[in-house]
Amino acid sequence: EGTSDSPENDPSGYGMDVAYVAAINDYLTRELGVDFTRRYKVLTGEPGAKWNWSLNESGWPEYVNVTPWLGKGMRENPDLKVLLAAGWYDLATPFFGAEMALHKNGVVLDRITFDYYDAGHMMY
């Protein structure tokens, strides 16, 4: 039937992988002088393959909300500062979703810098 219960991949990566990898490799090697032998991978599932997604009662596939740990870390370390950078035209993440999560989870807001850019999801 050709149908599936889950998506094949993250569609936000289609069409940009090759250009992004070429640009980052060029920047790392020519501009920063990084000499690396491992291949740079975009959106690979390897780092999170063994991740424990059941940090909440519902478990996977619900997103993992790490803002309570960020708030705890900021309360324990008064020198910890955070930069939240967001694109006004980001269609990959809910707009003001990060702000809402920070406000609801005890994060020290006076040590967070909120910067917004006339860009989409990947403003760099």
CSV table of N, CA and C in Angstrom, one decimal:
chain,number,residue,atom,x,y,z
A,1,GLU,N,0.8,-1.2,0.0
A,1,GLU,CA,0.0,0.0,0.0
A,1,GLU,C,0.9,1.3,0.0
A,2,GLY,N,2.1,1.2,0.4
A,2,GLY,CA,3.0,2.3,0.4
A,2,GLY,C,2.7,3.3,1.5
A,3,THR,N,1.9,2.9,2.5
A,3,THR,CA,1.6,3.9,3.6
A,3,THR,C,2.4,3.5,4.9
A,4,SER,N,2.5,4.4,5.8
A,4,SER,CA,3.3,4.2,7.0
A,4,SER,C,2.6,4.8,8.2
A,5,ASP,N,2.9,4.3,9.4
A,5,ASP,CA,2.4,5.0,10.6
A,5,ASP,C,3.3,6.2,11.0
A,6,SER,N,4.4,6.3,10.4
A,6,SER,CA,5.3,7.4,10.8
A,6,SER,C,6.0,8.0,9.6
A,7,PRO,N,6.5,9.2,9.7
A,7,PRO,CA,7.1,9.8,8.5
A,7,PRO,C,8.5,9.1,8.2
A,8,GLU,N,8.9,9.2,6.9
A,8,GLU,CA,10.1,8.6,6.5
A,8,GLU,C,11.3,9.4,7.1
A,9,ASN,N,11.2,10.7,7.1
A,9,ASN,CA,12.3,11.5,7.6
A,9,ASN,C,11.7,12.9,7.9
A,10,ASP,N,12.6,13.8,8.4
A,10,ASP,CA,12.2,15.1,8.7
A,10,ASP,C,12.1,16.0,7.4
A,11,PRO,N,11.0,16.4,6.9
A,11,PRO,CA,10.9,17.1,5.6
A,11,PRO,C,11.6,18.4,5.6
A,12,SER,N,11.9,19.0,6.8
A,12,SER,CA,12.6,20.3,6.9
A,12,SER,C,14.0,20.2,6.3
A,13,GLY,N,14.5,19.0,6.3
A,13,GLY,CA,15.9,18.8,5.8
A,13,GLY,C,16.0,18.6,4.3
A,14,TYR,N,14.9,18.3,3.6
A,14,TYR,CA,15.0,18.0,2.2
A,14,TYR,C,15.4,19.3,1.4
A,15,GLY,N,16.3,19.1,0.5
A,15,GLY,CA,16.8,20.1,-0.3
A,15,GLY,C,17.9,21.0,0.3
A,16,MET,N,18.2,20.9,1.5
A,16,MET,CA,19.2,21.8,2.1
A,16,MET,C,20.4,21.0,2.6
A,17,ASP,N,20.3,19.7,2.7
A,17,ASP,CA,21.4,18.9,3.3
A,17,ASP,C,22.8,19.2,2.6
A,18,VAL,N,22.8,19.0,1.3
A,18,VAL,CA,24.0,19.1,0.5
A,18,VAL,C,24.6,20.5,0.6
A,19,ALA,N,23.8,21.5,0.4
A,19,ALA,CA,24.3,22.9,0.5
A,19,ALA,C,24.8,23.3,1.9
A,20,TYR,N,24.1,22.8,2.9
A,20,TYR,CA,24.4,23.1,4.3
A,20,TYR,C,25.8,22.4,4.6
A,21,VAL,N,25.9,21.2,4.3
A,21,VAL,CA,27.1,20.4,4.6
A,21,VAL,C,28.3,21.0,3.9
A,22,ALA,N,28.1,21.4,2.6
A,22,ALA,CA,29.2,22.0,1.8
A,22,ALA,C,29.6,23.3,2.5
A,23,ALA,N,28.7,24.2,2.9
A,23,ALA,CA,29.0,25.5,3.5
A,23,ALA,C,29.7,25.3,4.8
A,24,ILE,N,29.2,24.4,5.7
A,24,ILE,CA,29.8,24.3,7.0
A,24,ILE,C,31.2,23.6,6.9
A,25,ASN,N,31.3,22.7,6.0
A,25,ASN,CA,32.7,22.1,5.8
A,25,ASN,C,33.7,23.1,5.3
A,26,ASP,N,33.3,24.0,4.4
A,26,ASP,CA,34.1,25.0,3.9
A,26,ASP,C,34.5,26.0,5.0
A,27,TYR,N,33.5,26.4,5.7
A,27,TYR,CA,33.8,27.3,6.8
A,27,TYR,C,34.7,26.7,7.9
A,28,LEU,N,34.4,25.5,8.3
A,28,LEU,CA,35.3,24.9,9.3
A,28,LEU,C,36.7,24.7,8.9
A,29,THR,N,36.9,24.2,7.6
A,29,THR,CA,38.2,23.9,7.2
A,29,THR,C,39.0,25.2,6.7
A,30,ARG,N,38.4,26.0,5.9
A,30,ARG,CA,39.1,27.2,5.3
A,30,ARG,C,39.2,28.3,6.3
A,31,GLU,N,38.1,28.7,6.9
A,31,GLU,CA,38.0,29.9,7.8
A,31,GLU,C,38.6,29.6,9.2
A,32,LEU,N,38.2,28.4,9.8
A,32,LEU,CA,38.6,28.2,11.1
A,32,LEU,C,39.8,27.2,11.2
A,33,GLY,N,40.2,26.6,10.1
A,33,GLY,CA,41.4,25.8,10.1
A,33,GLY,C,41.2,24.5,10.8
A,34,VAL,N,40.0,24.0,10.9
A,34,VAL,CA,39.7,22.7,11.6
A,34,VAL,C,40.1,21.6,10.6
A,35,ASP,N,40.8,20.6,11.2
A,35,ASP,CA,41.3,19.5,10.4
A,35,ASP,C,40.6,18.3,11.0
A,36,PHE,N,39.6,17.8,10.3
A,36,PHE,CA,38.8,16.6,10.9
A,36,PHE,C,38.7,15.5,9.8
A,37,THR,N,38.6,14.3,10.3
A,37,THR,CA,38.6,13.2,9.4
A,37,THR,C,37.2,12.6,9.4
A,38,ARG,N,36.4,12.9,10.4
A,38,ARG,CA,35.0,12.3,10.4
A,38,ARG,C,34.1,13.1,9.5
A,39,ARG,N,33.1,12.4,8.8
A,39,ARG,CA,32.2,13.1,8.0
A,39,ARG,C,31.2,13.9,8.8
A,40,TYR,N,30.9,15.1,8.4
A,40,TYR,CA,29.8,15.9,9.0
A,40,TYR,C,28.5,15.4,8.6
A,41,LYS,N,27.6,15.1,9.5
A,41,LYS,CA,26.2,14.6,9.2
A,41,LYS,C,25.2,15.6,9.7
A,42,VAL,N,24.2,15.8,8.9
A,42,VAL,CA,23.0,16.6,9.2
A,42,VAL,C,21.8,15.8,9.5
A,43,LEU,N,21.2,16.1,10.6
A,43,LEU,CA,19.9,15.4,11.0
A,43,LEU,C,20.1,13.9,11.0
A,44,THR,N,21.1,13.4,11.6
A,44,THR,CA,21.3,12.0,11.7
A,44,THR,C,20.6,11.5,13.0
A,45,GLY,N,20.1,10.3,13.0
A,45,GLY,CA,19.4,9.8,14.2
A,45,GLY,C,20.4,9.1,15.1
A,46,GLU,N,21.6,9.0,14.8
A,46,GLU,CA,22.6,8.3,15.6
A,46,GLU,C,22.7,8.9,17.1
A,47,PRO,N,22.9,10.2,17.2
A,47,PRO,CA,23.1,10.7,18.6
A,47,PRO,C,21.9,10.4,19.5
A,48,GLY,N,20.7,10.5,19.0
A,48,GLY,CA,19.6,10.2,19.9
A,48,GLY,C,19.0,8.8,19.9
A,49,ALA,N,19.7,7.9,19.2
A,49,ALA,CA,19.2,6.6,19.0
A,49,ALA,C,19.0,5.9,20.4
A,50,LYS,N,19.8,6.1,21.3
A,50,LYS,CA,19.7,5.5,22.6
A,50,LYS,C,19.1,6.4,23.7
A,51,TRP,N,18.5,7.5,23.3
A,51,TRP,CA,18.0,8.5,24.2
A,51,TRP,C,16.8,7.9,24.9
A,52,ASN,N,16.6,8.2,26.2
A,52,ASN,CA,15.4,7.8,26.9
A,52,ASN,C,14.4,8.9,26.7
A,53,TRP,N,13.4,8.6,25.9
A,53,TRP,CA,12.4,9.5,25.5
A,53,TRP,C,11.2,9.5,26.5
A,54,SER,N,11.3,8.7,27.5
A,54,SER,CA,10.2,8.6,28.5
A,54,SER,C,10.4,9.4,29.7
A,55,LEU,N,10.8,10.7,29.6
A,55,LEU,CA,11.0,11.6,30.7
A,55,LEU,C,9.7,12.1,31.3
A,56,ASN,N,8.6,11.9,30.5
A,56,ASN,CA,7.3,12.2,31.0
A,56,ASN,C,6.4,11.0,30.9
A,57,GLU,N,5.2,11.1,31.5
A,57,GLU,CA,4.3,9.9,31.5
A,57,GLU,C,3.9,9.4,30.1
A,58,SER,N,3.8,10.3,29.2
A,58,SER,CA,3.3,9.8,27.9
A,58,SER,C,4.4,9.3,27.0
A,59,GLY,N,5.7,9.7,27.3
A,59,GLY,CA,6.8,9.1,26.6
A,59,GLY,C,6.8,9.5,25.1
A,60,TRP,N,7.6,8.9,24.3
A,60,TRP,CA,7.7,9.1,22.9
A,60,TRP,C,6.4,8.9,22.2
A,61,PRO,N,5.9,9.7,21.3
A,61,PRO,CA,6.6,10.7,20.5
A,61,PRO,C,6.5,12.1,21.0
A,62,GLU,N,6.0,12.3,22.2
A,62,GLU,CA,5.8,13.7,22.7
A,62,GLU,C,7.2,14.3,22.8
A,63,TYR,N,7.3,15.6,22.6
A,63,TYR,CA,8.6,16.3,22.7
A,63,TYR,C,9.1,16.2,24.2
A,64,VAL,N,10.4,16.3,24.3
A,64,VAL,CA,11.0,16.3,25.7
A,64,VAL,C,11.2,17.7,26.1
A,65,ASN,N,10.5,18.1,27.2
A,65,ASN,CA,10.6,19.5,27.7
A,65,ASN,C,11.8,19.6,28.6
A,66,VAL,N,12.9,20.2,28.2
A,66,VAL,CA,14.1,20.3,29.1
A,66,VAL,C,14.1,21.6,29.8
A,67,THR,N,13.1,22.5,29.7
A,67,THR,CA,13.2,23.8,30.4
A,67,THR,C,13.2,23.7,31.9
A,68,PRO,N,12.5,22.7,32.5
A,68,PRO,CA,12.7,22.6,34.0
A,68,PRO,C,14.1,22.4,34.4
A,69,TRP,N,14.9,21.6,33.6
A,69,TRP,CA,16.3,21.4,34.0
A,69,TRP,C,17.1,22.7,33.7
A,70,LEU,N,16.8,23.4,32.7
A,70,LEU,CA,17.4,24.7,32.4
A,70,LEU,C,17.2,25.6,33.6
A,71,GLY,N,15.9,25.7,34.0
A,71,GLY,CA,15.6,26.6,35.2
A,71,GLY,C,16.4,26.2,36.4
A,72,LYS,N,16.5,24.9,36.7
A,72,LYS,CA,17.2,24.4,37.8
A,72,LYS,C,18.7,24.8,37.7
A,73,GLY,N,19.2,24.6,36.5
A,73,GLY,CA,20.6,24.9,36.3
A,73,GLY,C,20.9,26.4,36.5
A,74,MET,N,20.0,27.2,36.0
A,74,MET,CA,20.1,28.7,36.2
A,74,MET,C,20.0,29.1,37.7
A,75,ARG,N,19.1,28.4,38.4
A,75,ARG,CA,19.0,28.8,39.8
A,75,ARG,C,20.3,28.3,40.6
A,76,GLU,N,20.9,27.2,40.2
A,76,GLU,CA,22.0,26.7,40.9
A,76,GLU,C,23.3,27.4,40.5
A,77,ASN,N,23.3,28.0,39.3
A,77,ASN,CA,24.5,28.7,38.8
A,77,ASN,C,24.1,30.1,38.4
A,78,PRO,N,24.3,31.1,39.3
A,78,PRO,CA,23.9,32.5,39.0
A,78,PRO,C,24.6,33.1,37.9
A,79,ASP,N,25.7,32.5,37.4
A,79,ASP,CA,26.4,33.1,36.2
A,79,ASP,C,26.0,32.6,34.9
A,80,LEU,N,25.1,31.6,34.9
A,80,LEU,CA,24.6,31.0,33.7
A,80,LEU,C,23.7,31.9,33.0
A,81,LYS,N,24.0,32.3,31.7
A,81,LYS,CA,23.1,33.1,30.9
A,81,LYS,C,22.7,32.3,29.6
A,82,VAL,N,21.6,32.7,29.1
A,82,VAL,CA,21.0,32.0,27.9
A,82,VAL,C,20.7,32.9,26.8
A,83,LEU,N,21.0,32.6,25.6
A,83,LEU,CA,20.6,33.3,24.4
A,83,LEU,C,19.5,32.5,23.7
A,84,LEU,N,18.3,33.1,23.5
A,84,LEU,CA,17.3,32.5,22.7
A,84,LEU,C,17.2,33.2,21.4
A,85,ALA,N,17.5,32.6,20.3
A,85,ALA,CA,17.5,33.2,19.0
A,85,ALA,C,16.4,32.6,18.2
A,86,ALA,N,15.5,33.4,17.6
A,86,ALA,CA,14.4,32.9,16.8
A,86,ALA,C,14.2,33.7,15.5
A,87,GLY,N,13.7,33.0,14.5
A,87,GLY,CA,13.4,33.6,13.3
A,87,GLY,C,11.9,34.0,13.2
A,88,TRP,N,11.6,35.2,12.8
A,88,TRP,CA,10.2,35.6,12.7
A,88,TRP,C,9.4,34.7,11.7
A,89,TYR,N,10.1,34.1,10.7
A,89,TYR,CA,9.4,33.4,9.7
A,89,TYR,C,9.7,31.9,9.8
A,90,ASP,N,10.0,31.4,11.0
A,90,ASP,CA,10.3,30.0,11.2
A,90,ASP,C,9.0,29.2,11.1
A,91,LEU,N,8.9,28.3,10.1
A,91,LEU,CA,7.8,27.5,9.9
A,91,LEU,C,8.0,26.1,10.5
A,92,ALA,N,9.2,25.8,11.1
A,92,ALA,CA,9.5,24.5,11.6
A,92,ALA,C,9.2,24.3,13.0
A,93,THR,N,9.1,25.4,13.8
A,93,THR,CA,8.8,25.3,15.2
A,93,THR,C,7.7,26.3,15.5
A,94,PRO,N,6.9,26.0,16.6
A,94,PRO,CA,5.9,27.0,16.9
A,94,PRO,C,6.4,28.3,17.4
A,95,PHE,N,5.9,29.4,16.9
A,95,PHE,CA,6.4,30.7,17.3
A,95,PHE,C,6.0,31.0,18.7
A,96,PHE,N,6.9,31.5,19.5
A,96,PHE,CA,6.8,31.8,20.9
A,96,PHE,C,6.7,30.5,21.7
A,97,GLY,N,6.9,29.3,21.1
A,97,GLY,CA,6.9,28.1,21.9
A,97,GLY,C,8.0,28.0,22.9
A,98,ALA,N,9.2,28.4,22.6
A,98,ALA,CA,10.3,28.4,23.5
A,98,ALA,C,10.0,29.4,24.7
A,99,GLU,N,9.5,30.6,24.3
A,99,GLU,CA,9.2,31.6,25.3
A,99,GLU,C,8.2,31.1,26.3
A,100,MET,N,7.1,30.4,25.8
A,100,MET,CA,6.1,29.8,26.6
A,100,MET,C,6.7,28.8,27.6
A,101,ALA,N,7.5,27.9,27.0
A,101,ALA,CA,8.1,26.9,27.9
A,101,ALA,C,9.0,27.5,29.0
A,102,LEU,N,9.7,28.5,28.6
A,102,LEU,CA,10.6,29.2,29.6
A,102,LEU,C,9.7,29.8,30.7
A,103,HIS,N,8.7,30.5,30.4
A,103,HIS,CA,7.8,31.2,31.3
A,103,HIS,C,7.1,30.2,32.3
A,104,LYS,N,6.8,29.0,31.8
A,104,LYS,CA,6.0,28.0,32.5
A,104,LYS,C,6.8,27.2,33.4
A,105,ASN,N,8.2,27.2,33.3
A,105,ASN,CA,9.0,26.2,34.0
A,105,ASN,C,10.1,26.8,34.9
A,106,GLY,N,9.8,27.9,35.4
A,106,GLY,CA,10.7,28.4,36.5
A,106,GLY,C,12.1,28.9,36.0
A,107,VAL,N,12.2,29.3,34.8
A,107,VAL,CA,13.5,29.7,34.3
A,107,VAL,C,13.7,31.2,34.7
A,108,VAL,N,14.9,31.5,35.0
A,108,VAL,CA,15.3,32.9,35.5
A,108,VAL,C,15.3,33.8,34.2
A,109,LEU,N,14.2,34.5,34.0
A,109,LEU,CA,14.1,35.2,32.7
A,109,LEU,C,15.0,36.4,32.6
A,110,ASP,N,15.4,37.0,33.7
A,110,ASP,CA,16.3,38.2,33.6
A,110,ASP,C,17.7,37.9,33.1
A,111,ARG,N,18.0,36.6,33.0
A,111,ARG,CA,19.3,36.2,32.5
A,111,ARG,C,19.2,35.6,31.1
A,112,ILE,N,18.1,35.8,30.5
A,112,ILE,CA,17.9,35.3,29.1
A,112,ILE,C,17.8,36.5,28.1
A,113,THR,N,18.6,36.4,27.1
A,113,THR,CA,18.5,37.4,26.0
A,113,THR,C,17.7,36.8,24.9
A,114,PHE,N,16.6,37.5,24.5
A,114,PHE,CA,15.7,37.1,23.5
A,114,PHE,C,16.1,37.9,22.2
A,115,ASP,N,16.5,37.3,21.2
A,115,ASP,CA,16.9,37.9,19.9
A,115,ASP,C,16.0,37.3,18.8
A,116,TYR,N,15.4,38.2,18.0
A,116,TYR,CA,14.6,37.8,16.9
A,116,TYR,C,15.1,38.3,15.6
A,117,TYR,N,15.1,37.4,14.6
A,117,TYR,CA,15.7,37.8,13.3
A,117,TYR,C,14.7,37.7,12.1
A,118,ASP,N,14.9,38.5,11.1
A,118,ASP,CA,14.1,38.5,9.9
A,118,ASP,C,14.6,37.3,9.1
A,119,ALA,N,14.3,36.1,9.6
A,119,ALA,CA,14.7,34.9,8.9
A,119,ALA,C,13.8,33.8,9.3
A,120,GLY,N,14.1,32.6,8.7
A,120,GLY,CA,13.3,31.4,9.0
A,120,GLY,C,13.9,30.6,10.1
A,121,HIS,N,13.9,29.3,10.0
A,121,HIS,CA,14.3,28.4,11.0
A,121,HIS,C,15.8,28.4,11.2
A,122,MET,N,16.5,28.5,10.1
A,122,MET,CA,18.0,28.4,10.2
A,122,MET,C,18.6,29.8,9.8
A,123,MET,N,18.5,30.7,10.8
A,123,MET,CA,18.9,32.1,10.4
A,123,MET,C,20.4,32.3,10.2
A,124,TYR,N,21.2,31.3,10.5
A,124,TYR,CA,22.6,31.4,10.3
A,124,TYR,C,23.0,31.1,8.9
